PDB file of C-alpha atoms in Angstrom:
ATOM      1  CA  MET A   1      11.097  -4.185-157.738  1.00 39.00           C
ATOM      2  CA  ASP A   2       9.946  -6.011-154.611  1.00 50.00           C
ATOM      3  CA  LEU A   3      12.219  -7.605-152.056  1.00 50.00           C
ATOM      4  CA  LYS A   4      11.163 -11.141-152.919  1.00 52.00           C
ATOM      5  CA  SER A   5      12.293 -10.910-156.537  1.00 55.00           C
ATOM      6  CA  ALA A   6      15.229  -8.537-156.084  1.00 52.00           C
ATOM      7  CA  PRO A   7      18.613  -9.956-157.006  1.00 52.00           C
ATOM      8  CA  GLY A   8      21.425 -10.025-154.499  1.00 52.00           C
ATOM      9  CA  GLY A   9      20.518 -12.374-151.697  1.00 55.00           C
ATOM     10  CA  ARG A  10      17.863 -13.366-149.270  1.00 59.00           C
ATOM     11  CA  VAL A  11      15.823 -11.182-146.904  1.00 63.00           C
ATOM     12  CA  CYS A  12      16.010 -11.722-143.150  1.00 64.00           C
ATOM     13  CA  LEU A  13      13.277 -10.387-140.861  1.00 65.00           C
ATOM     14  CA  PHE A  14      14.238 -10.036-137.210  1.00 65.00           C
ATOM     15  CA  THR A  15      11.478  -9.113-134.765  1.00 65.00           C
ATOM     16  CA  VAL A  16      11.525  -8.431-131.055  1.00 62.00           C
ATOM     17  CA  ASP A  17       8.790 -10.392-129.298  1.00 55.00           C
ATOM     18  CA  ASN A  18       7.393  -8.634-126.278  1.00 53.00           C
ATOM     19  CA  GLY A  19       4.736 -11.290-125.863  1.00 55.00           C
ATOM     20  CA  PHE A  20       2.799 -12.298-128.955  1.00 51.00           C
ATOM     21  CA  HIS A  21      -0.838 -12.616-128.025  1.00 49.00           C
ATOM     22  CA  GLY A  22      -1.043 -16.171-129.178  1.00 53.00           C
ATOM     23  CA  ASP A  23      -0.336 -18.677-131.869  1.00 57.00           C
ATOM     24  CA  TYR A  24      -2.638 -16.875-134.326  1.00 56.00           C
ATOM     25  CA  GLU A  25      -0.499 -13.710-134.459  1.00 63.00           C
ATOM     26  CA  LEU A  26       2.745 -15.668-134.484  1.00 67.00           C
ATOM     27  CA  GLY A  27       1.357 -17.828-137.299  1.00 72.00           C
ATOM     28  CA  ARG A  28       0.375 -14.735-139.300  1.00 72.00           C
ATOM     29  CA  LEU A  29       3.847 -13.281-138.845  1.00 72.00           C
ATOM     30  CA  ARG A  30       5.432 -16.521-140.051  1.00 76.00           C
ATOM     31  CA  ALA A  31       3.028 -16.725-143.009  1.00 79.00           C
ATOM     32  CA  ASN A  32       3.736 -13.112-144.001  1.00 75.00           C
ATOM     33  CA  ALA A  33       7.490 -13.664-143.791  1.00 76.00           C
ATOM     34  CA  GLN A  34       7.174 -16.819-145.887  1.00 76.00           C
ATOM     35  CA  ALA A  35       5.023 -15.004-148.488  1.00 78.00           C
ATOM     36  CA  LEU A  36       7.721 -12.344-148.758  1.00 72.00           C
ATOM     37  CA  GLY A  37      10.399 -14.998-149.086  1.00 75.00           C
ATOM     38  CA  CYS A  38      12.020 -13.904-145.799  1.00 74.00           C
ATOM     39  CA  ASP A  39      13.923 -15.846-143.200  1.00 74.00           C
ATOM     40  CA  LEU A  40      12.240 -15.059-139.855  1.00 73.00           C
ATOM     41  CA  TYR A  41      14.075 -14.771-136.547  1.00 71.00           C
ATOM     42  CA  ILE A  42      12.072 -14.018-133.407  1.00 69.00           C
ATOM     43  CA  TYR A  43      14.150 -12.566-130.610  1.00 62.00           C
ATOM     44  CA  GLN A  44      12.640 -12.711-127.135  1.00 60.00           C
ATOM     45  CA  ARG A  45      14.046 -10.473-124.480  1.00 55.00           C
ATOM     46  CA  PRO A  46      13.349 -10.870-120.782  1.00 54.00           C
ATOM     47  CA  LYS A  47      11.049  -8.493-118.949  1.00 54.00           C
ATOM     48  CA  THR A  48      11.389  -7.095-115.471  1.00 51.00           C
ATOM     49  CA  SER A  49       9.791  -4.353-113.420  1.00 52.00           C
ATOM     50  CA  PHE A  50      13.010  -3.238-111.716  1.00 55.00           C
ATOM     51  CA  ALA A  51      13.919   0.048-113.423  1.00 63.00           C
ATOM     52  CA  ALA A  52      17.746  -0.060-113.223  1.00 65.00           C
ATOM     53  CA  LEU A  53      17.921  -3.740-114.081  1.00 67.00           C
ATOM     54  CA  TYR A  54      15.407  -3.185-116.865  1.00 71.00           C
ATOM     55  CA  ARG A  55      17.602  -0.450-118.454  1.00 76.00           C
ATOM     56  CA  LEU A  56      20.590  -2.788-118.288  1.00 77.00           C
ATOM     57  CA  ILE A  57      18.567  -5.611-119.834  1.00 78.00           C
ATOM     58  CA  LEU A  58      17.434  -3.321-122.669  1.00 82.00           C
ATOM     59  CA  ARG A  59      21.022  -2.268-123.432  1.00 83.00           C
ATOM     60  CA  GLU A  60      22.418  -5.805-123.221  1.00 85.00           C
ATOM     61  CA  SER A  61      19.513  -7.146-125.282  1.00 85.00           C
ATOM     62  CA  ALA A  62      20.273  -4.565-127.965  1.00 85.00           C
ATOM     63  CA  ALA A  63      23.937  -5.630-127.985  1.00 85.00           C
ATOM     64  CA  LEU A  64      22.947  -9.295-128.267  1.00 86.00           C
ATOM     65  CA  LEU A  65      20.480  -8.516-131.054  1.00 86.00           C
ATOM     66  CA  ARG A  66      23.196  -6.623-132.936  1.00 86.00           C
ATOM     67  CA  ARG A  67      25.580  -9.595-132.653  1.00 85.00           C
ATOM     68  CA  ARG A  68      22.870 -12.045-133.767  1.00 85.00           C
ATOM     69  CA  ILE A  69      22.004  -9.874-136.765  1.00 85.00           C
ATOM     70  CA  ALA A  70      25.691  -9.743-137.738  1.00 84.00           C
ATOM     71  CA  GLU A  71      25.940 -13.536-137.389  1.00 84.00           C
ATOM     72  CA  LEU A  72      22.647 -14.677-138.913  1.00 81.00           C
ATOM     73  CA  GLY A  73      22.151 -11.836-141.363  1.00 80.00           C
ATOM     74  CA  LYS A  74      25.280 -12.296-143.470  1.00 80.00           C
ATOM     75  CA  GLY A  75      24.272 -11.931-147.105  1.00 80.00           C
ATOM     76  CA  CYS A  76      20.760 -10.761-146.188  1.00 82.00           C
ATOM     77  CA  ARG A  77      18.764  -7.661-146.751  1.00 85.00           C
ATOM     78  CA  ILE A  78      17.897  -7.130-143.103  1.00 87.00           C
ATOM     79  CA  VAL A  79      14.628  -5.820-141.677  1.00 89.00           C
ATOM     80  CA  VAL A  80      14.221  -5.533-137.898  1.00 88.00           C
ATOM     81  CA  THR A  81      10.860  -4.722-136.324  1.00 88.00           C
ATOM     82  CA  GLY A  82       9.622  -4.576-132.796  1.00 85.00           C
ATOM     83  CA  ASP A  83       8.402  -2.933-129.634  1.00 86.00           C
ATOM     84  CA  PHE A  84      11.710  -2.010-128.006  1.00 85.00           C
ATOM     85  CA  ASN A  85      10.218  -0.167-124.995  1.00 85.00           C
ATOM     86  CA  THR A  86      12.860   2.543-125.231  1.00 87.00           C
ATOM     87  CA  GLY A  87      13.155   5.700-127.268  1.00 90.00           C
ATOM     88  CA  GLU A  88      15.511   7.266-129.746  1.00 91.00           C
ATOM     89  CA  GLY A  89      18.842   8.397-128.330  1.00 89.00           C
ATOM     90  CA  THR A  90      18.774   5.916-125.442  1.00 89.00           C
ATOM     91  CA  PRO A  91      21.650   3.478-124.821  1.00 89.00           C
ATOM     92  CA  PRO A  92      19.804   0.535-126.474  1.00 88.00           C
ATOM     93  CA  TYR A  93      19.045   2.663-129.537  1.00 88.00           C
ATOM     94  CA  GLU A  94      22.651   3.839-129.762  1.00 88.00           C
ATOM     95  CA  THR A  95      23.878   0.260-129.262  1.00 86.00           C
ATOM     96  CA  LEU A  96      21.963  -0.830-132.345  1.00 83.00           C
ATOM     97  CA  PHE A  97      22.904   2.128-134.553  1.00 81.00           C
ATOM     98  CA  ALA A  98      26.335   3.442-133.653  1.00 78.00           C
ATOM     99  CA  ALA A  99      29.649   1.992-134.774  1.00 72.00           C
ATOM    100  CA  ASP A 100      31.020   0.294-131.665  1.00 69.00           C
ATOM    101  CA  GLY A 101      34.679  -0.303-132.444  1.00 68.00           C
ATOM    102  CA  GLU A 102      34.040  -3.957-133.264  1.00 68.00           C
ATOM    103  CA  THR A 103      31.471  -3.560-135.999  1.00 66.00           C
ATOM    104  CA  PRO A 104      30.334  -0.608-138.103  1.00 65.00           C
ATOM    105  CA  ALA A 105      26.749   0.583-137.861  1.00 70.00           C
ATOM    106  CA  THR A 106      24.717  -1.866-139.912  1.00 77.00           C
ATOM    107  CA  LEU A 107      21.152  -0.655-139.384  1.00 86.00           C
ATOM    108  CA  VAL A 108      19.146   2.359-140.490  1.00 88.00           C
ATOM    109  CA  ASP A 109      16.157   3.788-138.586  1.00 93.00           C
ATOM    110  CA  THR A 110      13.526   3.932-141.347  1.00 95.00           C
ATOM    111  CA  PHE A 111      11.454   6.574-139.576  1.00 96.00           C
ATOM    112  CA  ARG A 112      14.400   8.911-139.070  1.00 94.00           C
ATOM    113  CA  VAL A 113      15.423   8.482-142.716  1.00 94.00           C
ATOM    114  CA  ALA A 114      11.895   9.440-143.820  1.00 96.00           C
ATOM    115  CA  VAL A 115      11.506  12.194-141.205  1.00 95.00           C
ATOM    116  CA  PRO A 116      15.009  13.519-140.436  1.00 94.00           C
ATOM    117  CA  GLU A 117      13.850  16.242-138.030  1.00 92.00           C
ATOM    118  CA  ALA A 118      12.199  15.028-134.825  1.00 89.00           C
ATOM    119  CA  GLY A 119       8.604  16.234-134.591  1.00 86.00           C
ATOM    120  CA  ALA A 120       8.456  17.473-138.196  1.00 89.00           C
ATOM    121  CA  ALA A 121       5.664  15.033-139.048  1.00 87.00           C
ATOM    122  CA  GLY A 122       3.801  15.542-135.761  1.00 86.00           C
ATOM    123  CA  PRO A 123       3.895  13.572-132.528  1.00 86.00           C
ATOM    124  CA  GLU A 124       6.103  10.490-132.665  1.00 90.00           C
ATOM    125  CA  GLY A 125       4.992   8.590-129.574  1.00 89.00           C
ATOM    126  CA  THR A 126       3.882   5.058-130.391  1.00 89.00           C
ATOM    127  CA  PHE A 127       2.612   3.868-127.005  1.00 87.00           C
ATOM    128  CA  THR A 128      -0.930   5.207-126.740  1.00 84.00           C
ATOM    129  CA  GLY A 129      -2.402   3.020-124.011  1.00 82.00           C
ATOM    130  CA  PHE A 130      -5.643   3.174-126.051  1.00 80.00           C
ATOM    131  CA  ASP A 131      -5.787   6.980-125.498  1.00 79.00           C
ATOM    132  CA  ALA A 132      -6.005   9.057-128.695  1.00 72.00           C
ATOM    133  CA  GLY A 133      -4.355  12.034-127.011  1.00 73.00           C
ATOM    134  CA  ASN A 134      -1.375  10.029-125.762  1.00 76.00           C
ATOM    135  CA  THR A 135       1.022  10.258-128.719  1.00 75.00           C
ATOM    136  CA  GLY A 136       3.540  12.709-127.284  1.00 80.00           C
ATOM    137  CA  GLY A 137       5.896  10.170-125.750  1.00 87.00           C
ATOM    138  CA  ASP A 138       8.820   8.334-127.262  1.00 91.00           C
ATOM    139  CA  ARG A 139       8.728   6.285-130.433  1.00 92.00           C
ATOM    140  CA  ILE A 140       9.343   2.867-128.881  1.00 91.00           C
ATOM    141  CA  ASP A 141       8.249   0.776-131.865  1.00 91.00           C
ATOM    142  CA  TRP A 142      10.902   0.688-134.547  1.00 91.00           C
ATOM    143  CA  ILE A 143      11.582  -0.602-138.036  1.00 93.00           C
ATOM    144  CA  PHE A 144      15.251  -0.842-138.961  1.00 90.00           C
ATOM    145  CA  THR A 145      16.759  -1.968-142.229  1.00 90.00           C
ATOM    146  CA  ALA A 146      20.158  -2.679-143.656  1.00 87.00           C
ATOM    147  CA  PRO A 147      21.638   0.177-145.707  1.00 86.00           C
ATOM    148  CA  SER A 148      21.187  -2.079-148.765  1.00 86.00           C
ATOM    149  CA  LEU A 149      17.483  -1.217-148.638  1.00 90.00           C
ATOM    150  CA  ALA A 150      16.202   2.217-149.651  1.00 94.00           C
ATOM    151  CA  VAL A 151      13.495   3.759-147.472  1.00 95.00           C
ATOM    152  CA  GLU A 152      10.705   5.113-149.653  1.00 95.00           C
ATOM    153  CA  ARG A 153       8.501   6.222-146.766  1.00 95.00           C
ATOM    154  CA  CYS A 154       7.758   5.631-143.118  1.00 95.00           C
ATOM    155  CA  ASP A 155       4.996   6.945-140.920  1.00 94.00           C
ATOM    156  CA  ILE A 156       3.108   6.383-137.697  1.00 91.00           C
ATOM    157  CA  ASP A 157      -0.550   5.396-137.905  1.00 88.00           C
ATOM    158  CA  ALA A 158      -2.515   6.124-134.734  1.00 84.00           C
ATOM    159  CA  SER A 159      -5.926   5.778-136.364  1.00 83.00           C
ATOM    160  CA  GLN A 160      -8.945   4.006-134.958  1.00 81.00           C
ATOM    161  CA  ARG A 161     -11.577   1.910-136.686  1.00 80.00           C
ATOM    162  CA  ASP A 162     -15.169   2.229-135.540  1.00 82.00           C
ATOM    163  CA  GLY A 163     -13.918   4.087-132.453  1.00 77.00           C
ATOM    164  CA  ARG A 164     -11.710   1.178-131.405  1.00 78.00           C
ATOM    165  CA  TRP A 165      -7.976   0.709-131.274  1.00 77.00           C
ATOM    166  CA  PRO A 166      -6.405  -2.408-132.739  1.00 78.00           C
ATOM    167  CA  SER A 167      -3.541  -2.124-130.214  1.00 81.00           C
ATOM    168  CA  ASP A 168      -2.244  -0.009-127.351  1.00 84.00           C
ATOM    169  CA  HIS A 169       0.539   1.076-129.714  1.00 86.00           C
ATOM    170  CA  ALA A 170       0.374   3.196-132.846  1.00 87.00           C
ATOM    171  CA  PHE A 171       1.688   1.353-135.881  1.00 87.00           C
ATOM    172  CA  VAL A 172       4.957   2.253-137.538  1.00 92.00           C
ATOM    173  CA  ARG A 173       4.789   1.518-141.258  1.00 92.00           C
ATOM    174  CA  ALA A 174       7.649   1.596-143.721  1.00 93.00           C
ATOM    175  CA  ARG A 175       7.989   0.985-147.421  1.00 93.00           C
ATOM    176  CA  VAL A 176      11.448  -0.105-148.467  1.00 93.00           C
ATOM    177  CA  ARG A 177      12.898  -1.355-151.716  1.00 91.00           C
ATOM    178  CA  ALA A 178      16.078  -3.027-152.799  1.00 88.00           C
ATOM    179  CA  ARG A 179      18.718  -0.605-153.960  1.00 87.00           C
ATOM    180  CA  GLU A 180      19.636  -1.173-157.570  1.00 75.00           C
TER     181      GLU A 180
END
């Protein structure tokens, strides 16, 4: 059963935009969401080079994203993707996943569901900077889903094609399905 034809409501795709490289990529994202029958919400967070302010912005952006998902995602099977520029266990990560007293945890980290033990599937760093040996850092690219979706698999693809990188980040891929 695919998400488009699964009974039980619509699918909402939320993505964090850290600077799409142009209308072409944004258009492809919209086309893919439409082909899947998804509502698409693009969330843009501000950037700054000031470290302390940047950490605050990341945490507050995560809180805002959580509120927007709760508001816009009612009745949806939710998928959230993005380059969050922060790793697992950080305040922004915890803000998205932990129950906060106001709302219960509503998102699942697809990678951690598929690979419960950190490092069990090899290095988890997703920012490579176009360097094949630079995969030991944090996993800063995430795919989250609502608990109503079952995670079949999730992995990190740091492969090259013809000796070239398609991005300075390794790709996080997940396969999810509607729970029956």
